[in-house]
Structures are given as structure tokens and as C-alpha cells.
PDB file of C-alpha atoms in Angstrom:
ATOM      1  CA  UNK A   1      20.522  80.520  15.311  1.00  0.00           C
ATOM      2  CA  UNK A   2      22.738  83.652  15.516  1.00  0.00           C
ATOM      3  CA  UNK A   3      24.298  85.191  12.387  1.00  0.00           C
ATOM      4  CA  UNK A   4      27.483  86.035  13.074  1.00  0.00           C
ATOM      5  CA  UNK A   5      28.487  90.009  11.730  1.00  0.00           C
ATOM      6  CA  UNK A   6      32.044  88.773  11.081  1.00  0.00           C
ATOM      7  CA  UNK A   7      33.509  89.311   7.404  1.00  0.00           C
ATOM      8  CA  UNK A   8      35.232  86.172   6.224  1.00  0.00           C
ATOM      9  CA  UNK A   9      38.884  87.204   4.900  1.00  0.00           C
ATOM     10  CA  UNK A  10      40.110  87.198   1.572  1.00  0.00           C
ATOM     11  CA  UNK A  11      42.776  85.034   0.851  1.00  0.00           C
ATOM     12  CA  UNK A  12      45.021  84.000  -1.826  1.00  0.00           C
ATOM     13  CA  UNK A  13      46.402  80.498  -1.307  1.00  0.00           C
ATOM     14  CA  UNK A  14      49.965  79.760  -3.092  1.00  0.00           C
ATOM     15  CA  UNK A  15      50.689  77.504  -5.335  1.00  0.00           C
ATOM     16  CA  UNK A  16      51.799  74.763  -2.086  1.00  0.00           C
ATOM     17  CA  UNK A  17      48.871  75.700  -0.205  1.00  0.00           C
ATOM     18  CA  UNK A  18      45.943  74.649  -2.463  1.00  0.00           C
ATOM     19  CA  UNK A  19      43.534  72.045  -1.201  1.00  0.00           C
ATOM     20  CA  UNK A  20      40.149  70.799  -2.146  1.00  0.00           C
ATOM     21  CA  UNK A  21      38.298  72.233  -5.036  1.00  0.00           C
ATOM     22  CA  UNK A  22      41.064  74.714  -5.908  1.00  0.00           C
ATOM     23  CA  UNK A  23      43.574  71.870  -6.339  1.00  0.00           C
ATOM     24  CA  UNK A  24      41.532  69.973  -8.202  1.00  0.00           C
ATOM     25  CA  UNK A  25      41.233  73.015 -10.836  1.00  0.00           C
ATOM     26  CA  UNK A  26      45.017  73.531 -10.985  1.00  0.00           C
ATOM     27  CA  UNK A  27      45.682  70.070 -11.862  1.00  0.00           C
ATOM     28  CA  UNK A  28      42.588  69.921 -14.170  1.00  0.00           C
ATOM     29  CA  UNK A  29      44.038  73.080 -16.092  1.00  0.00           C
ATOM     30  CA  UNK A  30      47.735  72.430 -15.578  1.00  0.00           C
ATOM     31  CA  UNK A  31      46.946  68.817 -17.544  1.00  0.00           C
ATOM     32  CA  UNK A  32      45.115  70.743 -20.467  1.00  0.00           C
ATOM     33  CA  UNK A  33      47.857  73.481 -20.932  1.00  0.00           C
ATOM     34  CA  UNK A  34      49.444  73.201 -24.071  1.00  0.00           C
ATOM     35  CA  UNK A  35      52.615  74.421 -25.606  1.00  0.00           C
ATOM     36  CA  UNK A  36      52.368  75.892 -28.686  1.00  0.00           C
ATOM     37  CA  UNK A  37      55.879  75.152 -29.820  1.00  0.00           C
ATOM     38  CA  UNK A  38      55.865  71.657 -28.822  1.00  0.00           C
ATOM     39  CA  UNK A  39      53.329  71.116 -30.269  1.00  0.00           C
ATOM     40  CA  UNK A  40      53.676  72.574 -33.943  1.00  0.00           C
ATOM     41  CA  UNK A  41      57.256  70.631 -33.512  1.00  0.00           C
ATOM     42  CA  UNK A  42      55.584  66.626 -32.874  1.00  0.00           C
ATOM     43  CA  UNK A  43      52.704  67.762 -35.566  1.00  0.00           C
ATOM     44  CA  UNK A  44      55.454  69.025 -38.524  1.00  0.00           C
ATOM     45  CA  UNK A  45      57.648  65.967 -37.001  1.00  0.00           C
ATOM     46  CA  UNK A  46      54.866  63.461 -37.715  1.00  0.00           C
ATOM     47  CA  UNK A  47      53.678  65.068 -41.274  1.00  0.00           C
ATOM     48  CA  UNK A  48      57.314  64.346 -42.141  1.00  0.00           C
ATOM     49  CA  UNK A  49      57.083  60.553 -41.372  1.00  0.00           C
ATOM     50  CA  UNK A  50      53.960  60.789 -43.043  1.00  0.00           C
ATOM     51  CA  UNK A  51      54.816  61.936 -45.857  1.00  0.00           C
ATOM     52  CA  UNK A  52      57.708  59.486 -46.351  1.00  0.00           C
ATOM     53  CA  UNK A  53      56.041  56.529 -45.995  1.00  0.00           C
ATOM     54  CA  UNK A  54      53.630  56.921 -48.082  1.00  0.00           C
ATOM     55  CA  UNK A  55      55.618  57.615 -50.295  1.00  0.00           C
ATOM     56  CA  UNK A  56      57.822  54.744 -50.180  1.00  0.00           C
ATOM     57  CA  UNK A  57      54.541  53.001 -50.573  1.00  0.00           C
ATOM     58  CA  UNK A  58      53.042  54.297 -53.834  1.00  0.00           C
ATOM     59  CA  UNK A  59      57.204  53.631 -54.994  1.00  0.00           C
ATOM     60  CA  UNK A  60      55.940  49.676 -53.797  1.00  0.00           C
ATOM     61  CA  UNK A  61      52.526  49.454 -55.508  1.00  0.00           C
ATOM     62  CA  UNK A  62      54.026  50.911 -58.458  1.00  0.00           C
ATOM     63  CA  UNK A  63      56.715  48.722 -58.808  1.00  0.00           C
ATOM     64  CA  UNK A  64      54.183  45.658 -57.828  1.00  0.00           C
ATOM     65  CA  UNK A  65      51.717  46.939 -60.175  1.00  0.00           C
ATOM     66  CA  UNK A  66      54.532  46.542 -62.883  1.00  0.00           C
ATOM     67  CA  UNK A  67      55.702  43.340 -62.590  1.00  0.00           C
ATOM     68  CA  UNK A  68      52.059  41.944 -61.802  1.00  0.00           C
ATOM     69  CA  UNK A  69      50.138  42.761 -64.510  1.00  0.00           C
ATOM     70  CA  UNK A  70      48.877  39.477 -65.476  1.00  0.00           C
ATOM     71  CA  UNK A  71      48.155  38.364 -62.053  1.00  0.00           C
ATOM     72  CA  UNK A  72      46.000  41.296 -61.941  1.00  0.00           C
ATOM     73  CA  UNK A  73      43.975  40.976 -64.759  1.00  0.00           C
ATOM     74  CA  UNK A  74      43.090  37.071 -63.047  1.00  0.00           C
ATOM     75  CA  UNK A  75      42.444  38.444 -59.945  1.00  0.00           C
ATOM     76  CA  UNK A  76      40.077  41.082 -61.531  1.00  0.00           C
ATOM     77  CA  UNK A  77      38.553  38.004 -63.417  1.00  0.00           C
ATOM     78  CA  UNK A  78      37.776  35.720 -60.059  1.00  0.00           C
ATOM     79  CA  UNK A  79      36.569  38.998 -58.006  1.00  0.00           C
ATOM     80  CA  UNK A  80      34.266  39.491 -60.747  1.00  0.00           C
ATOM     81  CA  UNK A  81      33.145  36.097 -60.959  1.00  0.00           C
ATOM     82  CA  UNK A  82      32.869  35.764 -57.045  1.00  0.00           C
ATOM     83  CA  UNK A  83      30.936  38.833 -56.772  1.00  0.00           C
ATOM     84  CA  UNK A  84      28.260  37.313 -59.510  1.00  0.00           C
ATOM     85  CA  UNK A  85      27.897  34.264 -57.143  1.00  0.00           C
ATOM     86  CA  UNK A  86      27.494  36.612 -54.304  1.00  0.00           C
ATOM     87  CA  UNK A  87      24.855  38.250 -55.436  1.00  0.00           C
ATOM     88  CA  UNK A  88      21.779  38.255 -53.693  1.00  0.00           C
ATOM     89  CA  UNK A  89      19.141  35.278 -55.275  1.00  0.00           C
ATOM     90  CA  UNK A  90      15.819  34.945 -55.859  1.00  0.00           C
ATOM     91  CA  UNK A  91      13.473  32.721 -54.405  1.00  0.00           C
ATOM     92  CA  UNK A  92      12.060  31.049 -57.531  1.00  0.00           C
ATOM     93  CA  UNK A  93       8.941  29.246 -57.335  1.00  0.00           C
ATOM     94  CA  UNK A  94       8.556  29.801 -54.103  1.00  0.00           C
ATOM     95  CA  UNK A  95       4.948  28.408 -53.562  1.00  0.00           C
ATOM     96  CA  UNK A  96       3.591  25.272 -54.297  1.00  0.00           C
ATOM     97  CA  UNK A  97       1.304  26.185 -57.668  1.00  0.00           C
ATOM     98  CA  UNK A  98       4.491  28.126 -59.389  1.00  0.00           C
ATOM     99  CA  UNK A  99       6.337  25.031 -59.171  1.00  0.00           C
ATOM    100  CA  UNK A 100       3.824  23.154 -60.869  1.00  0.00           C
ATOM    101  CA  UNK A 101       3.110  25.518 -63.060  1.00  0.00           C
ATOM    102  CA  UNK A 102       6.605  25.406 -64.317  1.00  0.00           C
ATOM    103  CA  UNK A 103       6.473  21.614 -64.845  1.00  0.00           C
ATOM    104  CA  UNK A 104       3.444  22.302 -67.210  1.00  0.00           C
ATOM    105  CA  UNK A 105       5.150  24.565 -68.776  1.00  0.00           C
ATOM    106  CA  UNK A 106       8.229  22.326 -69.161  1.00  0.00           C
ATOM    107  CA  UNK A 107       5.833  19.241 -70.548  1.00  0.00           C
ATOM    108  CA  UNK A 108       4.189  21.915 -73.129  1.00  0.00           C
ATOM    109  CA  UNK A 109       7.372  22.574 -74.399  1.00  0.00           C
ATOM    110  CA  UNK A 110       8.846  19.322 -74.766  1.00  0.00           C
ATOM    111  CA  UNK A 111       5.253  18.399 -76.327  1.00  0.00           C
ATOM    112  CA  UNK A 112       5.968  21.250 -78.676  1.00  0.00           C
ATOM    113  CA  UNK A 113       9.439  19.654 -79.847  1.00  0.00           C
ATOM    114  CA  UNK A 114       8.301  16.147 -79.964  1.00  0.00           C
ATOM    115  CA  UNK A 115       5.870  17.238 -82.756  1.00  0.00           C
ATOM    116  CA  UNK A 116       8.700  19.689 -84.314  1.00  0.00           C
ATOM    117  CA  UNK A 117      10.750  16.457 -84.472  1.00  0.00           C
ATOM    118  CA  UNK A 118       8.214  14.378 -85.980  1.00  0.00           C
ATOM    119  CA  UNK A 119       7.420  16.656 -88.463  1.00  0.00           C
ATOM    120  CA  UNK A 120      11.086  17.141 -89.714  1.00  0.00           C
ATOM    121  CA  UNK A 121      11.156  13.306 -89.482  1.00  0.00           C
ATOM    122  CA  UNK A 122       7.972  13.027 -91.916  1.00  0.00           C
ATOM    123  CA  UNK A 123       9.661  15.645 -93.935  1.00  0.00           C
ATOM    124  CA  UNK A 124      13.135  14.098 -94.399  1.00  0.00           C
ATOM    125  CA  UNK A 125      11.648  10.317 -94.907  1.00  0.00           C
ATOM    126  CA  UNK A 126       9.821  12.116 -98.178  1.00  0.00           C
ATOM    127  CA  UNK A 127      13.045  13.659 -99.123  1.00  0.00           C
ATOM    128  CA  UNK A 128      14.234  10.186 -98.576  1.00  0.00           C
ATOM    129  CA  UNK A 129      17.760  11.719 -96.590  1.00  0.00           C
ATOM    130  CA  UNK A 130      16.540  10.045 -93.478  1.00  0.00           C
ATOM    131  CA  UNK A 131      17.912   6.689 -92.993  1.00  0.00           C
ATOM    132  CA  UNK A 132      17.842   5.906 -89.377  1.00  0.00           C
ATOM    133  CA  UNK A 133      19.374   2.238 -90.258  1.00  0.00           C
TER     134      UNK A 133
END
């Protein structure tokens, strides 16, 4: 293998000349160039637009919010209402022994005002009020 003693030379390829890696910088830096003035024009341009419509639309949801008032407080109503039903659930009685449990319960209490209503019943037939017939 010989090493050639030869100095490579410089040069500076225009603009037309460019090829391989070289061109492929230009264009990468050429498409990332921005102008300042163009720039500050299409952002101030689009602030403008901005600005109008939104304004034109708090001018709408006023006006709506005027002549709607009513419908407002229903809709406020049925979202509330809607969000109740949404609401996450519980399982109740989810195993077997809580569900009878609660039916125990239930006959207990039902017990309980059986003999409530007797004893009224007892109680009213001595006041003589109670006349069933």
C-alpha cells in the first residue's frame, strides 16, 4: 500500500456546484432560514384575526346567555341530575350471607311494626275510636 505525499486541494464549490453532503446541508439550512419580518407580519396578522373572533364570540354567548336564561337553569337541572345517575355504584350485598342478612333484617323490622300496629290497635279499641266496620 503506498501513501501517496500529495496534498489534496482546497476548494470552495459555488453555490451551482454543490453535490453530495454539501448539498444536502444547503437545502437542509436554506429550508430552516427564517425571515424575521415575515414572520412578525403572519404572527401580528393572525393575533389580529384572533382577537376578532373571539370577540365576536363572547358578543354571541352574551347575547345567548341573555335570552336563554331559563333554558339554562333546566339544563343545569338535568346535568345535575345525569351526573347523580352517573356516579359510580356500589356493589351492595355482594356475597351470598349479606343478602340474607338483609332479609333478616327486613323480617325483624316488619316483625317490629306488626306488634307496633297491634298495640295501637289494642290501644284505640279501649279508647273505643277504632271501628274497623
Amino acid at each position: 500500500m503506498k501513501i501517496s505525499n500529495k496534498k489534496k486541494k482546497d476548494t470552495i464549490f459555488a453555490p451551482s456546484s454543490l453535490h453530495g453532503i454539501s448539498k444536502w446541508i444547503k437545502e437542509y439550512r436554506d429550508r430552516f432560514s427564517i425571515d424575521i419580518n415575515q414572520l412578525e407580519k403572519t404572527s401580528r396578522d393572525f393575533l389580529t384575526l384572533n382577537k376578532s373572533t373571539s370577540n365576536k364570540q363572547t358578543k354571541d354567548k352574551k347575547q345567548l346567555n341573555n335570552e336563554d336564561d331559563d333554558d339554562d337553569k333546566t339544563l343545569s337541572r338535568l346535568r345535575a341530575k345525569h351526573k347523580r345517575s352517573n356516579q359510580k355504584k356500589e356493589l351492595v350485598n355482594f356475597y351470598k350471607f349479606q343478602m340474607t342478612d338483609k332479609k333478616i333484617d327486613q323480617l325483624e323490622q316488619l316483625k317490629m311494626k306488626f306488634e307496633l300496629d297491634k298495640q295501637r290497635i289494642t290501644q284505640m279499641r279501649q279508647q273505643r275510636k277504632f271501628k274497623p266496620f
